[in-house]
CSV table of C-alpha atoms and ligand atoms in Angstrom, one decimal:
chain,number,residue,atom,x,y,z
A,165,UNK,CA,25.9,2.4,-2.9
A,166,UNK,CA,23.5,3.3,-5.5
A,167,UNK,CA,20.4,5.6,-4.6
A,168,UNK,CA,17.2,4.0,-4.3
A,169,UNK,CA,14.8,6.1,-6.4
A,170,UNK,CA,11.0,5.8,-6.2
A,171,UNK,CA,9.1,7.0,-9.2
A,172,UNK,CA,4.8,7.4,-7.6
A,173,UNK,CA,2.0,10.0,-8.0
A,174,UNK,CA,2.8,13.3,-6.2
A,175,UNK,CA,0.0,14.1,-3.6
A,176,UNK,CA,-1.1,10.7,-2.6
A,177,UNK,CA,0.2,8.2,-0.4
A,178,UNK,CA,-1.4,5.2,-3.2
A,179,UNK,CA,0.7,1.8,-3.5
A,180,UNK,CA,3.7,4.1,-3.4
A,181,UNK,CA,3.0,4.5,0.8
A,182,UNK,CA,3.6,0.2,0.7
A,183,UNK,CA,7.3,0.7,-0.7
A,184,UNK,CA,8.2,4.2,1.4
A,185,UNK,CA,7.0,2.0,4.8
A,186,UNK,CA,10.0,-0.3,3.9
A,187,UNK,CA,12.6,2.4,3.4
A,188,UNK,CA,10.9,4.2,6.8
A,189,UNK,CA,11.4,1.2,8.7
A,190,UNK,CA,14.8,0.8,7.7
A,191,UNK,CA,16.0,4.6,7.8
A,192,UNK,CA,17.2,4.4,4.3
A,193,UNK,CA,17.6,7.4,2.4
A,194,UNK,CA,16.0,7.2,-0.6
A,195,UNK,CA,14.1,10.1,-3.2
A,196,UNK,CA,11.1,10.3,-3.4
A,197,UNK,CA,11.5,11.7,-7.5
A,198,UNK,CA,7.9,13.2,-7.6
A,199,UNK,CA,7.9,14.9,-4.7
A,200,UNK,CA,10.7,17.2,-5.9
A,201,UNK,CA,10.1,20.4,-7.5
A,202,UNK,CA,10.1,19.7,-11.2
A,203,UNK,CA,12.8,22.4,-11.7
A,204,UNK,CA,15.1,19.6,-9.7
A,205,UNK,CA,13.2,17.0,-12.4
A,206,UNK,CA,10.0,16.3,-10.0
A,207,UNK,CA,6.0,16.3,-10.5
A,208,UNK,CA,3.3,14.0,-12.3
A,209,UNK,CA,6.0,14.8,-15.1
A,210,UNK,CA,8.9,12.4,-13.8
A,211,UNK,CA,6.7,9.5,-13.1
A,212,UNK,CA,5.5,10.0,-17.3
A,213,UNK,CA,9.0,10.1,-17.8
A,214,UNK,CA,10.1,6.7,-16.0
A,215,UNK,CA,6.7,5.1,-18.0
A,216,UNK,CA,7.8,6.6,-21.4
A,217,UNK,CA,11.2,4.9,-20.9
A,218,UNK,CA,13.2,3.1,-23.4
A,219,UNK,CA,13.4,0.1,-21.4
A,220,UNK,CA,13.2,-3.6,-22.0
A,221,UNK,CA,11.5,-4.0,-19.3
A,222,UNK,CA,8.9,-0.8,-19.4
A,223,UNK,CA,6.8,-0.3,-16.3
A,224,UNK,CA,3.1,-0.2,-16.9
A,225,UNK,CA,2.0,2.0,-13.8
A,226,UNK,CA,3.8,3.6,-10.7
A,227,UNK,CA,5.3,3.0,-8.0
A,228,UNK,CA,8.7,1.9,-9.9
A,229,UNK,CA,11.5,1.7,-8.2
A,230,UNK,CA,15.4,2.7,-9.8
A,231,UNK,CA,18.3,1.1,-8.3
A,232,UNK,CA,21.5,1.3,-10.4
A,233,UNK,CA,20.8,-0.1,-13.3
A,234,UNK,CA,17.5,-1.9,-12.4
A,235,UNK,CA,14.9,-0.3,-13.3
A,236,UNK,CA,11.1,-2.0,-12.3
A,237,UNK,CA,7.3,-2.1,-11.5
A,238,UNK,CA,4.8,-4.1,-9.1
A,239,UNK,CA,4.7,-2.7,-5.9
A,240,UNK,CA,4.9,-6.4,-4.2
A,241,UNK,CA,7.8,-7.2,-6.7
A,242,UNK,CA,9.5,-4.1,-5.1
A,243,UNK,CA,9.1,-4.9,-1.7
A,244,UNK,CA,10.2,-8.4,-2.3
A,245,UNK,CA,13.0,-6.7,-4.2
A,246,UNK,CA,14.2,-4.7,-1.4
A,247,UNK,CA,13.5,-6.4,2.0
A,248,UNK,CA,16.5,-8.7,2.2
A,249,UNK,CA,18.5,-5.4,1.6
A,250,UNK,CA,17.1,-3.3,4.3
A,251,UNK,CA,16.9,-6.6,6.6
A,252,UNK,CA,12.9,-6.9,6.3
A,253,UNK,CA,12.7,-10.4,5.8
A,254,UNK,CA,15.0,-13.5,7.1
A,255,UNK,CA,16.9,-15.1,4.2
A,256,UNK,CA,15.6,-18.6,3.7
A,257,UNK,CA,13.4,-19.2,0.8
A,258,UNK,CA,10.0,-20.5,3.0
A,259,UNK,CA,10.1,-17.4,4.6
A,260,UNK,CA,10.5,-15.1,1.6
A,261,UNK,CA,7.9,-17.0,-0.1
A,262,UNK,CA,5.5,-16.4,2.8
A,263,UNK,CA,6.3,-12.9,3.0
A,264,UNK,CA,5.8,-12.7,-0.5
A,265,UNK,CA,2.4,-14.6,-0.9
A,266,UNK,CA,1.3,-12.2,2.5
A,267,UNK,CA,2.3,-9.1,0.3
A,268,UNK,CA,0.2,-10.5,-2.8
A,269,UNK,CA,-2.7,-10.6,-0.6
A,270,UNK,CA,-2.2,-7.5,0.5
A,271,UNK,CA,-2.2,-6.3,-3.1
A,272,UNK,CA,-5.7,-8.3,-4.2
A,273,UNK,CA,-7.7,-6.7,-1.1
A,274,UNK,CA,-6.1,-2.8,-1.9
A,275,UNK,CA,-7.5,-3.9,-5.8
A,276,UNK,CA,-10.6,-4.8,-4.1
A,277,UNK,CA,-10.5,-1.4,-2.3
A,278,UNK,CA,-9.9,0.8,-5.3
A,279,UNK,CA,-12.8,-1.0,-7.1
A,280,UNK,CA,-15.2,0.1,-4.3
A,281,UNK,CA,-14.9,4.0,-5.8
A,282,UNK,CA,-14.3,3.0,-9.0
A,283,UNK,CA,-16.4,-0.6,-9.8
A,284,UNK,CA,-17.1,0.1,-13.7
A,285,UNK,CA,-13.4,1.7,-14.2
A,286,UNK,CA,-11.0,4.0,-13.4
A,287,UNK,CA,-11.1,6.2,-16.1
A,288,UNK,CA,-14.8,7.0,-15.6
A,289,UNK,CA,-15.3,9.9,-12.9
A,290,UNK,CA,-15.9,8.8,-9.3
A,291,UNK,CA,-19.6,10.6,-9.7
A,292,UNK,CA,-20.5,8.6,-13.1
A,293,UNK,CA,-20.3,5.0,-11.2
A,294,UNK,CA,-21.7,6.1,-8.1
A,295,UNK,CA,-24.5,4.0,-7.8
A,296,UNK,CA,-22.5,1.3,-8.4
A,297,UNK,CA,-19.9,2.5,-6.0
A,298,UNK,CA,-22.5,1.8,-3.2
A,299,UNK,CA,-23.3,-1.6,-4.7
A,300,UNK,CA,-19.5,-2.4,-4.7
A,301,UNK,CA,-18.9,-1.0,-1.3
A,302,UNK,CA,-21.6,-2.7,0.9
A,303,UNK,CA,-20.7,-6.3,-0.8
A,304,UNK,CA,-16.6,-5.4,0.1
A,305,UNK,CA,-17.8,-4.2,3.7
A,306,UNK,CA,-20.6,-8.0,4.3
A,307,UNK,CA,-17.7,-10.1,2.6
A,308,UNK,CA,-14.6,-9.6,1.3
A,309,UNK,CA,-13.2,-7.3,4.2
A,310,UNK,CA,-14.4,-9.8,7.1
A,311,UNK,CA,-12.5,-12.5,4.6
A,312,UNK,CA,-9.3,-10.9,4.1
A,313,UNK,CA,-8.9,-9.1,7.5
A,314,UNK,CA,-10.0,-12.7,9.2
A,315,UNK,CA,-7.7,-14.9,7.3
A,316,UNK,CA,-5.0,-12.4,8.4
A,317,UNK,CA,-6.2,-12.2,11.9
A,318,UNK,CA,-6.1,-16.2,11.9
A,319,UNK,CA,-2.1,-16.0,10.5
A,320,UNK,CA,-1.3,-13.7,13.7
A,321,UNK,CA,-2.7,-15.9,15.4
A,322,UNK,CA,-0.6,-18.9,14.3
A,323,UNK,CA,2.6,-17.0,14.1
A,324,UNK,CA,2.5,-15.2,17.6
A,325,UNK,CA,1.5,-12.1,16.3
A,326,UNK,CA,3.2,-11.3,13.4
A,327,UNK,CA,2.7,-12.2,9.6
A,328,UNK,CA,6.0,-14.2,9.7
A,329,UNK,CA,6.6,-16.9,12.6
A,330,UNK,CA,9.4,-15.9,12.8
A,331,UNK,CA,8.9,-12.3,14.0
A,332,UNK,CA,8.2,-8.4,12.3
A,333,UNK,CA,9.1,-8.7,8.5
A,334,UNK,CA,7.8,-6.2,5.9
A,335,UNK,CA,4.1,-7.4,5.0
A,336,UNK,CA,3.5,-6.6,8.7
A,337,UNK,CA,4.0,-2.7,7.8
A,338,UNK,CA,1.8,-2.9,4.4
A,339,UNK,CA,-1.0,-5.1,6.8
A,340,UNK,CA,-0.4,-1.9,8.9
A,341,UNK,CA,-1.1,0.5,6.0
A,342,UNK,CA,-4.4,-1.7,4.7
A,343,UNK,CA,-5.5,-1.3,8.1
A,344,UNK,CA,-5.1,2.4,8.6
A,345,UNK,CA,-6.6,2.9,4.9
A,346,UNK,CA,-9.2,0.7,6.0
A,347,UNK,CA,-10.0,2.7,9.3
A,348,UNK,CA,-10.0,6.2,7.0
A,349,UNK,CA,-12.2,5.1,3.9
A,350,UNK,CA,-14.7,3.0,5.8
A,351,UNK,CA,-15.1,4.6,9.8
A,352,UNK,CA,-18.4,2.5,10.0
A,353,UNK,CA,-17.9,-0.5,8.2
A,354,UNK,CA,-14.7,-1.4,9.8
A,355,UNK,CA,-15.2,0.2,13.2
A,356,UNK,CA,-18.1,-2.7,13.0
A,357,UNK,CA,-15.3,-5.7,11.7
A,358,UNK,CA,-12.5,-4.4,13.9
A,359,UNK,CA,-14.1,-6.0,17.4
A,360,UNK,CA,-13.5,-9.7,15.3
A,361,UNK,CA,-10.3,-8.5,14.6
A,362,UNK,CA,-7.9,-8.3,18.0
A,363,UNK,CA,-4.7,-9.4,16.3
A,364,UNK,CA,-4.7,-7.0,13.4
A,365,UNK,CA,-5.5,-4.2,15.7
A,366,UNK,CA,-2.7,-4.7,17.5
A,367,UNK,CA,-0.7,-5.4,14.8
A,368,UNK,CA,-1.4,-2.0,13.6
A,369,UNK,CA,-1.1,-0.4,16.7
A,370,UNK,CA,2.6,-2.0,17.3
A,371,UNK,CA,3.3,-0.7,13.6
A,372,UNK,CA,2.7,2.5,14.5
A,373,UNK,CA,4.3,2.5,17.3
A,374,UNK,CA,8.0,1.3,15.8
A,375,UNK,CA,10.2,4.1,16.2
A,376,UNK,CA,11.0,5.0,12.7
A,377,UNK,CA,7.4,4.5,11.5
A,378,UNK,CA,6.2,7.0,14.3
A,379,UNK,CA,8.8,9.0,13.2
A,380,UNK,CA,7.2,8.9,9.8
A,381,UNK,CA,3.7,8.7,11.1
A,382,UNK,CA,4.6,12.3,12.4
A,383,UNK,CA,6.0,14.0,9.6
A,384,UNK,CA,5.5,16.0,6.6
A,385,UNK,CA,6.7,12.9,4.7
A,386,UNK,CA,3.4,11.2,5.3
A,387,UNK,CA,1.0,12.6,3.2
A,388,UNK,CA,-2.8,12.5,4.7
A,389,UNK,CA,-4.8,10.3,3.7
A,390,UNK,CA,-7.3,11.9,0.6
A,391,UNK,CA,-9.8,11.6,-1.8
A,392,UNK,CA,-7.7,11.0,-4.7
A,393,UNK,CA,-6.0,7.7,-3.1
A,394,UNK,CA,-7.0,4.1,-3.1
A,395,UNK,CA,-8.4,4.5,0.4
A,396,UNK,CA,-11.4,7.4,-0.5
A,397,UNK,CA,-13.9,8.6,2.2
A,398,UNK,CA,-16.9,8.8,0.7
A,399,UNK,CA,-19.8,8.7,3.4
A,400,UNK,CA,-22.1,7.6,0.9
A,401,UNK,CA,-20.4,3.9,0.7
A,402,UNK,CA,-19.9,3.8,4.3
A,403,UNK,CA,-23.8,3.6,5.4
A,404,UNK,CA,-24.7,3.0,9.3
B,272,GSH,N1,-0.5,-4.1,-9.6
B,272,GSH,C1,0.2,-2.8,-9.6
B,272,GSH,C2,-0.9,-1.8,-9.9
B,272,GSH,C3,-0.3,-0.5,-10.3
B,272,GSH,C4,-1.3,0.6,-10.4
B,272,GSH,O1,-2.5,0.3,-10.6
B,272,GSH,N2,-0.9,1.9,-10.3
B,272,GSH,C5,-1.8,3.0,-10.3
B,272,GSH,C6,-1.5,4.0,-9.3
B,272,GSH,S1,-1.7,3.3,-7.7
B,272,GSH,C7,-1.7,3.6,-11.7
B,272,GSH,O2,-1.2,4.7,-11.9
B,272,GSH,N3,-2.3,2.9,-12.7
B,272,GSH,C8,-2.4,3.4,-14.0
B,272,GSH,C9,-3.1,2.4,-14.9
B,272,GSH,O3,-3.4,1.3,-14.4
B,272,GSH,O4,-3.4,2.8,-16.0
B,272,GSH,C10,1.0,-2.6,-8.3
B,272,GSH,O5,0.6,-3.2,-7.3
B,272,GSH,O6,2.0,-1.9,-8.3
């Protein structure tokens, strides 16, 4: 069996956390190339390297996943990639399809996120767009996170609890990461949306509670949650 390799951003859990849920879940070995010391071919370095490769299909940004001879980008691409290897997702089409459009959602709302720190762009310091930051922030906290978290609160509802109808699938554990980057960025803001928001809450807390993603949860393997992330804690956007 070839290794699965994951090429993301030493230090930070980032979109790479979405894709190390899935192997979590499973218990699948996998490396986690960064994160090695970059006399075993680790560090910032490795992830240039996999960027810089002479591919025809190049990645564009991290996380990137290697897998024998494929080689690709787009952290929703790779979770559709590997949940019908790990057994994440049933097989038939509808449900991938579901799983997938769940996981692109997912992906619009963490952009949304990221643009709350970083509203005029992300190569500009966090300090240079600040007062645009709180701008950002206080529309994503009135609208966009009571639109997002609702619509997914009203598919747990239809689906007896999970994303999927038919049970726990793999956009269950990246709903569970939005909602623990959520809960650490914005402590106000979302402790205020979280009382319309029963399903997800438990969805999270049933997440956490799988034995392989407590596991996880409780090891050095999870990075903490920090200021150099999507999900940022900046009290300053996170008013009373
Ligand atoms: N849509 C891509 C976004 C990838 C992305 O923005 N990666 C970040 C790290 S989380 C990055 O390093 N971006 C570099 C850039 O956009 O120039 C995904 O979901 O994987």
């Amino acid at each position: 069996m070839d290794r699965y390799e994951l090429y993301y951003w030493p230090g930070l859990q980032g979109r790479g956390e979405f894709v190390r849920l899935l192997f979590e879940d499973a218990g699948v070995d996998y490396t986690d190339v960064a994160r090695l010391p970059e006399e075993e071919g680790g560090g910032a370095r490795a992830v240039v390297r996999i960027l810089k490769s002479d591919s025809r299909l190049p990645p564009l940004a991290p996380p990137v996943l290697k897998h024998g001879e494929l080689l690709f980008a787009q952290a929703a691409n790779i979770c559709h990639y590997l949940a019908p290897r790990l057994g994440l997702v049933p097989s038939d089409e509808p449900a991938r399809c579901a799983a997938l459009q769940h996981q692109l959602t997912i992906a619009d709302v963490v952009a949304e996120v990221h643009d709350t720190h970083h509203p005029i762009a992300s190569g500009l310091y966090y300090e240079d767009q600040r007062e645009e930051a709180k701008k950002r922030s206080a529309i994503f906290l009135a609208d966009r996170l009571p639109k997002f978290l609702g619509y997914f609160e009203r598919v747990l509802e239809h689906n007896g609890g999970w994303l999927l109808a038919s049970g726990f699938s793999y956009p269950d554990l990246s709903l569970f990461q939005l909602v623990e980057g959520l809960a650490y960025a914005f402590p106000k803001g979302f402790g205020r949306a979280q009382a319309t928001l029963p399903r997800v809450t438990a969805l999270r807390d049933r997440v956490a509670a799988r034995e392989r993603i407590a596991a996880y949860l409780a090891s050095e393997r999870r990075l903490p949650f920090n200021e150099t992330g999507i999900f940022r804690r900046y009290p300053e956007l996170d008013p009373s």
